[in-house]
Short mmCIF file of C-alpha atoms and ligand atoms in Angstrom, two decimals:
data_model
loop_
_atom_site.label_atom_id
_atom_site.label_comp_id
_atom_site.label_asym_id
_atom_site.label_seq_id
_atom_site.Cartn_x
_atom_site.Cartn_y
_atom_site.Cartn_z
CA MET A 1 25.86 36.85 -28.91
CA SER A 2 28.93 36.07 -26.78
CA TYR A 3 32.54 36.66 -27.77
CA ILE A 4 33.07 32.93 -28.41
CA ASP A 5 30.12 30.66 -29.20
CA VAL A 6 30.59 26.92 -29.48
CA SER A 7 27.56 25.07 -30.75
CA ASP A 8 26.98 21.37 -31.17
CA LEU A 9 30.69 20.65 -31.42
CA SER A 10 31.91 17.10 -31.95
CA PHE A 11 35.53 16.07 -32.31
CA GLY A 12 37.62 12.92 -32.20
CA TYR A 13 41.26 12.28 -33.08
CA THR A 14 39.98 9.22 -34.97
CA ASP A 15 36.67 8.96 -36.83
CA ASP A 16 35.52 5.93 -34.89
CA SER A 17 35.84 7.42 -31.40
CA LEU A 18 34.71 10.91 -30.47
CA LEU A 19 36.32 12.78 -27.58
CA PHE A 20 33.71 15.57 -27.65
CA SER A 21 30.07 15.06 -28.61
CA ASN A 22 27.62 17.90 -29.15
CA ILE A 23 29.24 20.47 -26.88
CA THR A 24 27.47 23.83 -26.68
CA LEU A 25 28.77 26.71 -24.55
CA SER A 26 29.72 30.38 -24.70
CA PHE A 27 32.41 32.68 -23.36
CA ASN A 28 31.94 36.38 -22.70
CA LEU A 29 34.46 39.19 -22.58
CA GLY A 30 35.42 40.04 -19.00
CA GLU A 31 35.08 36.45 -17.76
CA GLN A 32 37.92 34.52 -16.17
CA VAL A 33 37.18 30.89 -16.89
CA ALA A 34 39.06 27.91 -15.47
CA ILE A 35 39.02 24.61 -17.32
CA ILE A 36 39.87 21.74 -15.00
CA GLY A 37 39.94 17.97 -15.28
CA GLN A 38 42.23 14.98 -14.96
CA ASN A 39 45.11 14.34 -17.36
CA GLY A 40 43.71 13.34 -20.72
CA SER A 41 40.21 14.74 -20.05
CA GLY A 42 40.40 16.94 -23.16
CA LYS A 43 41.34 20.40 -21.86
CA THR A 44 44.11 21.12 -24.34
CA THR A 45 42.18 19.54 -27.20
CA PHE A 46 39.20 21.76 -26.44
CA VAL A 47 41.19 24.98 -26.56
CA LYS A 48 43.02 23.85 -29.71
CA LEU A 49 39.57 23.62 -31.30
CA LEU A 50 38.82 27.16 -30.15
CA ASN A 51 41.99 28.58 -31.68
CA GLY A 52 41.71 26.66 -34.95
CA MET A 53 44.69 24.32 -34.47
CA LEU A 54 42.20 21.46 -34.68
CA LYS A 55 39.05 21.42 -36.78
CA PRO A 56 35.79 19.94 -35.44
CA GLN A 57 34.14 17.03 -37.22
CA LYS A 58 30.80 18.65 -36.55
CA GLY A 59 29.42 21.89 -35.14
CA ARG A 60 30.35 25.53 -35.24
CA ILE A 61 32.72 27.86 -33.40
CA SER A 62 32.26 31.57 -33.88
CA ILE A 63 34.07 34.65 -32.62
CA SER A 64 31.88 37.78 -32.38
CA GLY A 65 29.30 35.94 -34.47
CA GLU A 66 31.72 35.02 -37.28
CA SER A 67 32.39 31.35 -37.94
CA THR A 68 36.06 30.35 -37.65
CA SER A 69 35.77 27.44 -40.07
CA ASP A 70 37.35 29.32 -42.98
CA LYS A 71 39.79 31.37 -40.88
CA SER A 72 43.51 30.59 -40.61
CA ILE A 73 45.22 29.94 -37.26
CA ALA A 74 47.08 33.26 -37.67
CA ASP A 75 43.80 35.14 -38.19
CA ILE A 76 42.23 33.56 -35.14
CA ALA A 77 45.39 34.35 -33.11
CA THR A 78 44.62 38.07 -33.38
CA LYS A 79 41.25 37.39 -31.69
CA ILE A 80 42.11 34.53 -29.35
CA GLY A 81 45.69 34.44 -28.11
CA PHE A 82 47.01 31.08 -26.98
CA VAL A 83 49.90 30.53 -24.59
CA PHE A 84 51.12 26.94 -24.89
CA GLN A 85 51.78 24.56 -22.00
CA ASN A 86 55.49 24.67 -22.92
CA PRO A 87 56.84 28.14 -23.84
CA ASN A 88 59.69 26.53 -25.85
CA GLN A 89 57.10 25.55 -28.44
CA MET A 90 56.39 29.23 -29.06
CA LEU A 91 59.88 30.69 -29.42
CA PHE A 92 61.59 30.60 -32.81
CA THR A 93 64.02 33.49 -33.31
CA ASN A 94 67.40 34.44 -31.83
CA THR A 95 66.51 37.55 -29.84
CA VAL A 96 63.68 38.61 -27.56
CA GLU A 97 63.00 41.66 -29.73
CA LYS A 98 62.79 39.61 -32.94
CA GLU A 99 60.44 37.20 -31.22
CA LEU A 100 58.03 40.04 -30.52
CA ALA A 101 58.47 41.49 -34.01
CA LEU A 102 57.64 38.09 -35.51
CA SER A 103 54.25 38.12 -33.76
CA LEU A 104 53.48 41.44 -35.45
CA PHE A 105 54.70 40.34 -38.87
CA ARG A 106 51.27 39.60 -40.28
CA LEU A 107 49.45 42.52 -38.71
CA ASN A 108 48.60 45.42 -40.92
CA ILE A 109 50.19 48.13 -38.78
CA GLY A 110 53.04 50.61 -39.42
CA LYS A 111 56.64 50.36 -38.15
CA LYS A 112 56.11 53.11 -35.59
CA GLU A 113 53.15 51.29 -34.04
CA LYS A 114 55.10 48.01 -34.10
CA ASP A 115 58.09 49.57 -32.29
CA LEU A 116 55.75 51.12 -29.76
CA ARG A 117 54.04 47.81 -29.02
CA ILE A 118 57.41 46.02 -28.65
CA ASP A 119 58.61 48.67 -26.18
CA GLU A 120 55.34 48.44 -24.27
CA MET A 121 55.60 44.66 -23.92
CA LEU A 122 59.27 44.74 -22.88
CA ASN A 123 58.35 47.31 -20.29
CA PHE A 124 55.16 45.57 -19.08
CA PHE A 125 56.96 42.26 -18.55
CA ASP A 126 60.17 43.82 -17.30
CA LEU A 127 62.18 42.27 -20.16
CA GLU A 128 63.81 45.45 -21.49
CA HIS A 129 67.34 44.41 -20.50
CA TYR A 130 66.86 41.12 -22.39
CA ARG A 131 65.94 42.83 -25.67
CA ASN A 132 68.96 41.33 -27.49
CA THR A 133 69.18 38.09 -25.53
CA HIS A 134 68.58 34.73 -27.18
CA PRO A 135 65.25 33.36 -25.86
CA ARG A 136 67.03 30.04 -25.26
CA ASN A 137 69.09 31.75 -22.55
CA LEU A 138 66.10 33.05 -20.60
CA SER A 139 64.96 31.33 -17.41
CA ARG A 140 61.75 29.31 -17.50
CA GLY A 141 59.74 32.13 -15.90
CA GLU A 142 61.19 34.71 -18.30
CA LYS A 143 60.38 32.45 -21.26
CA GLN A 144 56.83 32.19 -19.96
CA LYS A 145 56.60 35.98 -19.81
CA LEU A 146 58.02 36.31 -23.31
CA ALA A 147 55.57 33.70 -24.64
CA LEU A 148 52.73 35.65 -23.05
CA ALA A 149 54.11 38.90 -24.50
CA THR A 150 54.18 37.42 -28.04
CA VAL A 151 50.48 36.72 -27.62
CA LEU A 152 49.45 39.99 -25.96
CA ILE A 153 51.33 42.14 -28.46
CA GLN A 154 48.71 41.15 -31.05
CA GLU A 155 46.08 42.64 -28.71
CA PRO A 156 43.61 39.75 -28.76
CA GLN A 157 40.38 40.17 -26.81
CA ALA A 158 40.62 36.62 -25.45
CA ILE A 159 43.66 34.86 -24.01
CA ILE A 160 43.93 31.16 -23.34
CA LEU A 161 46.69 29.98 -21.02
CA ASP A 162 47.44 26.25 -20.86
CA GLU A 163 49.03 25.37 -17.51
CA PRO A 164 50.70 28.76 -17.05
CA PHE A 165 51.64 28.07 -13.43
CA SER A 166 53.61 24.89 -13.98
CA GLY A 167 57.38 24.99 -13.68
CA ILE A 168 57.63 28.55 -12.38
CA ASP A 169 58.50 29.68 -8.89
CA PHE A 170 56.27 31.43 -6.39
CA LYS A 171 57.37 34.95 -7.31
CA GLN A 172 56.82 34.41 -11.05
CA ARG A 173 53.46 32.83 -10.27
CA GLU A 174 52.43 35.90 -8.31
CA ASN A 175 53.61 38.09 -11.19
CA LEU A 176 51.70 36.07 -13.74
CA ALA A 177 48.57 36.23 -11.58
CA LYS A 178 49.04 40.00 -11.47
CA TYR A 179 49.22 40.20 -15.28
CA ILE A 180 46.10 38.05 -15.59
CA GLN A 181 44.34 40.37 -13.18
CA ILE A 182 45.31 43.44 -15.23
CA LEU A 183 44.05 41.79 -18.43
CA SER A 184 40.76 40.90 -16.75
CA GLU A 185 40.34 44.46 -15.56
CA GLU A 186 40.80 45.57 -19.17
CA GLY A 187 37.71 43.48 -19.96
CA LYS A 188 39.46 40.65 -21.77
CA LEU A 189 38.26 37.06 -21.69
CA ILE A 190 40.72 34.81 -19.89
CA ILE A 191 40.57 31.03 -20.21
CA LEU A 192 42.91 29.27 -17.83
CA ILE A 193 43.66 25.57 -17.99
CA THR A 194 45.19 24.55 -14.73
CA HIS A 195 45.75 21.78 -12.21
CA ASN A 196 46.48 24.43 -9.62
CA ILE A 197 43.10 24.64 -7.89
CA ASP A 198 44.14 27.39 -5.47
CA SER A 199 45.03 29.62 -8.43
CA ILE A 200 41.46 29.26 -9.72
CA LEU A 201 40.12 30.76 -6.50
CA GLU A 202 42.44 33.72 -6.93
CA ASN A 203 41.91 34.30 -10.64
CA CYS A 204 38.64 32.86 -11.94
CA SER A 205 34.94 33.68 -11.95
CA ARG A 206 33.72 30.47 -13.61
CA VAL A 207 34.82 26.82 -13.60
CA ILE A 208 34.28 24.28 -16.37
CA ALA A 209 35.11 20.68 -15.44
CA LEU A 210 35.81 18.04 -18.04
CA THR A 211 35.69 14.26 -17.68
CA GLU A 212 36.68 12.25 -20.75
CA GLY A 213 35.46 14.98 -23.06
CA GLN A 214 32.16 15.53 -21.25
CA ILE A 215 31.37 18.76 -19.42
CA THR A 216 30.72 17.52 -15.89
CA TYR A 217 29.74 21.02 -14.78
CA ASP A 218 30.06 24.64 -15.76
CA LEU A 219 29.57 26.84 -12.68
CA PRO A 220 30.22 30.31 -11.27
CA ILE A 221 33.11 30.09 -8.80
CA ASN A 222 30.75 30.57 -5.82
CA ASP A 223 28.65 27.55 -6.79
CA PHE A 224 31.81 25.54 -7.44
CA LEU A 225 32.91 26.35 -3.88
CA MET A 226 29.48 25.64 -2.35
CA ASP A 227 29.71 21.98 -3.29
CA LYS A 228 32.40 20.18 -1.30
CA THR A 229 32.33 17.35 -3.83
CA SER A 230 33.17 19.61 -6.82
CA LEU A 231 36.66 18.19 -7.10
CA SER A 232 35.98 14.57 -6.15
CA LYS A 233 33.25 14.49 -8.85
CA ILE A 234 36.01 14.76 -11.43
CA GLY A 235 38.50 12.59 -9.59
CA LEU A 236 40.59 15.40 -8.08
CA LEU A 237 41.44 16.00 -4.43
CA PRO A 238 40.73 19.20 -2.50
CA THR A 239 43.82 21.22 -1.66
CA ASN A 240 44.76 22.05 1.93
CA TYR A 241 43.63 25.63 1.30
CA LEU A 242 40.18 24.44 0.20
CA LYS A 243 39.89 22.07 3.17
CA MET A 244 40.70 24.98 5.46
CA LEU A 245 38.11 27.14 3.70
CA TYR A 246 35.39 24.51 4.16
CA LYS A 247 36.22 24.25 7.87
CA LEU A 248 36.17 28.03 8.27
CA ARG A 249 32.81 28.19 6.50
CA ASN A 250 31.43 25.70 9.01
CA ILE A 251 32.28 28.17 11.77
CA GLY A 252 30.85 31.23 10.06
CA LEU A 253 33.27 32.51 7.39
CA PRO A 254 31.14 34.52 4.94
CA ARG A 255 30.74 32.83 1.53
CA GLU A 256 32.12 35.73 -0.43
CA ILE A 257 35.49 35.42 1.28
CA TYR A 258 37.65 32.82 -0.41
CA ARG A 259 40.58 34.71 -1.94
CA LYS A 260 43.74 34.78 0.17
CA LYS A 261 43.91 38.55 0.38
CA ASP A 262 40.24 38.81 1.43
CA LEU A 263 40.78 36.11 4.02
CA ILE A 264 43.75 37.95 5.50
CA GLU A 265 41.77 41.20 5.54
CA TYR A 266 38.84 39.42 7.23
CA PHE A 267 41.07 38.02 9.97
CA LYS A 268 42.80 41.36 10.45
CA GLN A 269 39.41 42.91 11.13
CA THR A 270 37.86 40.15 13.21
CA LEU A 271 41.00 39.69 15.29
CA LYS A 272 41.57 43.47 15.42
CA LEU A 273 45.18 43.14 14.27
N1 ATP B 1 47.49 14.35 -31.30
C1 ATP B 1 46.75 13.41 -30.71
N2 ATP B 1 46.41 12.27 -31.36
C2 ATP B 1 45.62 11.33 -30.78
N3 ATP B 1 45.12 11.43 -29.54
C3 ATP B 1 45.43 12.54 -28.85
C4 ATP B 1 46.26 13.59 -29.38
N4 ATP B 1 46.38 14.58 -28.46
C5 ATP B 1 45.68 14.16 -27.38
N5 ATP B 1 45.10 12.95 -27.61
C6 ATP B 1 44.24 12.20 -26.67
O1 ATP B 1 43.07 12.97 -26.43
C7 ATP B 1 42.71 12.92 -25.04
C8 ATP B 1 42.67 14.33 -24.47
O2 ATP B 1 44.00 14.86 -24.44
P1 ATP B 1 44.32 16.34 -24.00
O3 ATP B 1 45.76 16.60 -24.29
O4 ATP B 1 43.32 17.24 -24.60
O5 ATP B 1 44.08 16.25 -22.42
P2 ATP B 1 44.37 17.30 -21.26
O6 ATP B 1 43.11 17.36 -20.45
O7 ATP B 1 44.92 18.55 -21.81
O8 ATP B 1 45.48 16.53 -20.40
P3 ATP B 1 46.72 17.11 -19.50
O9 ATP B 1 46.13 17.52 -18.18
O10 ATP B 1 47.58 15.90 -19.35
O11 ATP B 1 47.40 18.22 -20.25
C9 ATP B 1 43.73 12.00 -24.38
O12 ATP B 1 43.18 10.71 -24.30
C10 ATP B 1 44.92 12.04 -25.32
O13 ATP B 1 45.64 10.82 -25.28
MG1 MG B 2 46.80 19.54 -21.61
#
């Protein structure tokens, strides 16, 4: 049994045309999974099925062996946290602190534990000095962090992030990647929807590619990188970083080196810097 099991899932926004037909796949704790595909290929729809915002026409989704069909979205949110594409869709109250408290509202935990978790999140995301600020007045990157905090505070074992790297600057992107890394090291399941292919190399161990609701492939990151046509198969272009990696592989770069920091380390050693 995996943490999330999807079996024989079919879904369409209208009854006469299905977007997904008979999809079966599983997600394990500790994995970092990228879901990639062109605009409209079904990435967001798929994860909305996982978190109960949409209900399948056919098939079963279970978390730790328990079917989600009779569970509410709020129940599922304590098991699979979901960070929306647009953080504004997730923020409802008039202070950062209240926003975090709202996420804990339904959980059966005492005030002391709630206060502790709020403090922890403010500290973890470096938002302490914004405790009484209106979320509307936060920058885009800060809103993104707050949205992530409202999810993590519920301590779900799986976290889905839909396009977390869009609209934030390089520094915030690095920070977010760092948080994702910490969560992975804690053994959580991370599902990352992204158009940022380079970020997959840094953060993911498995890549699922969608084309018009079909799974074109579902591969460990190494196999994804072995095939130079991985991206063109789903109508995407390789990034400059990937092109460079392919060229370096042709002249002997070991296959296990593809992350930026490993590449830098490799060159430091080979060039004796
Ligand atoms: N609420 C809806 N009602 C009807 N059709 C929808 C709805 N939401 C999405 N679709 C359609 O379902 C398909 C998949 O959309 P989805 O948003 O899942 O794609 P995506 O891969 O997340 O795209 P993007 O990269 O642009 O975010 C598209 O053809 C889209 O037009
Ligand atoms: Mg989407």
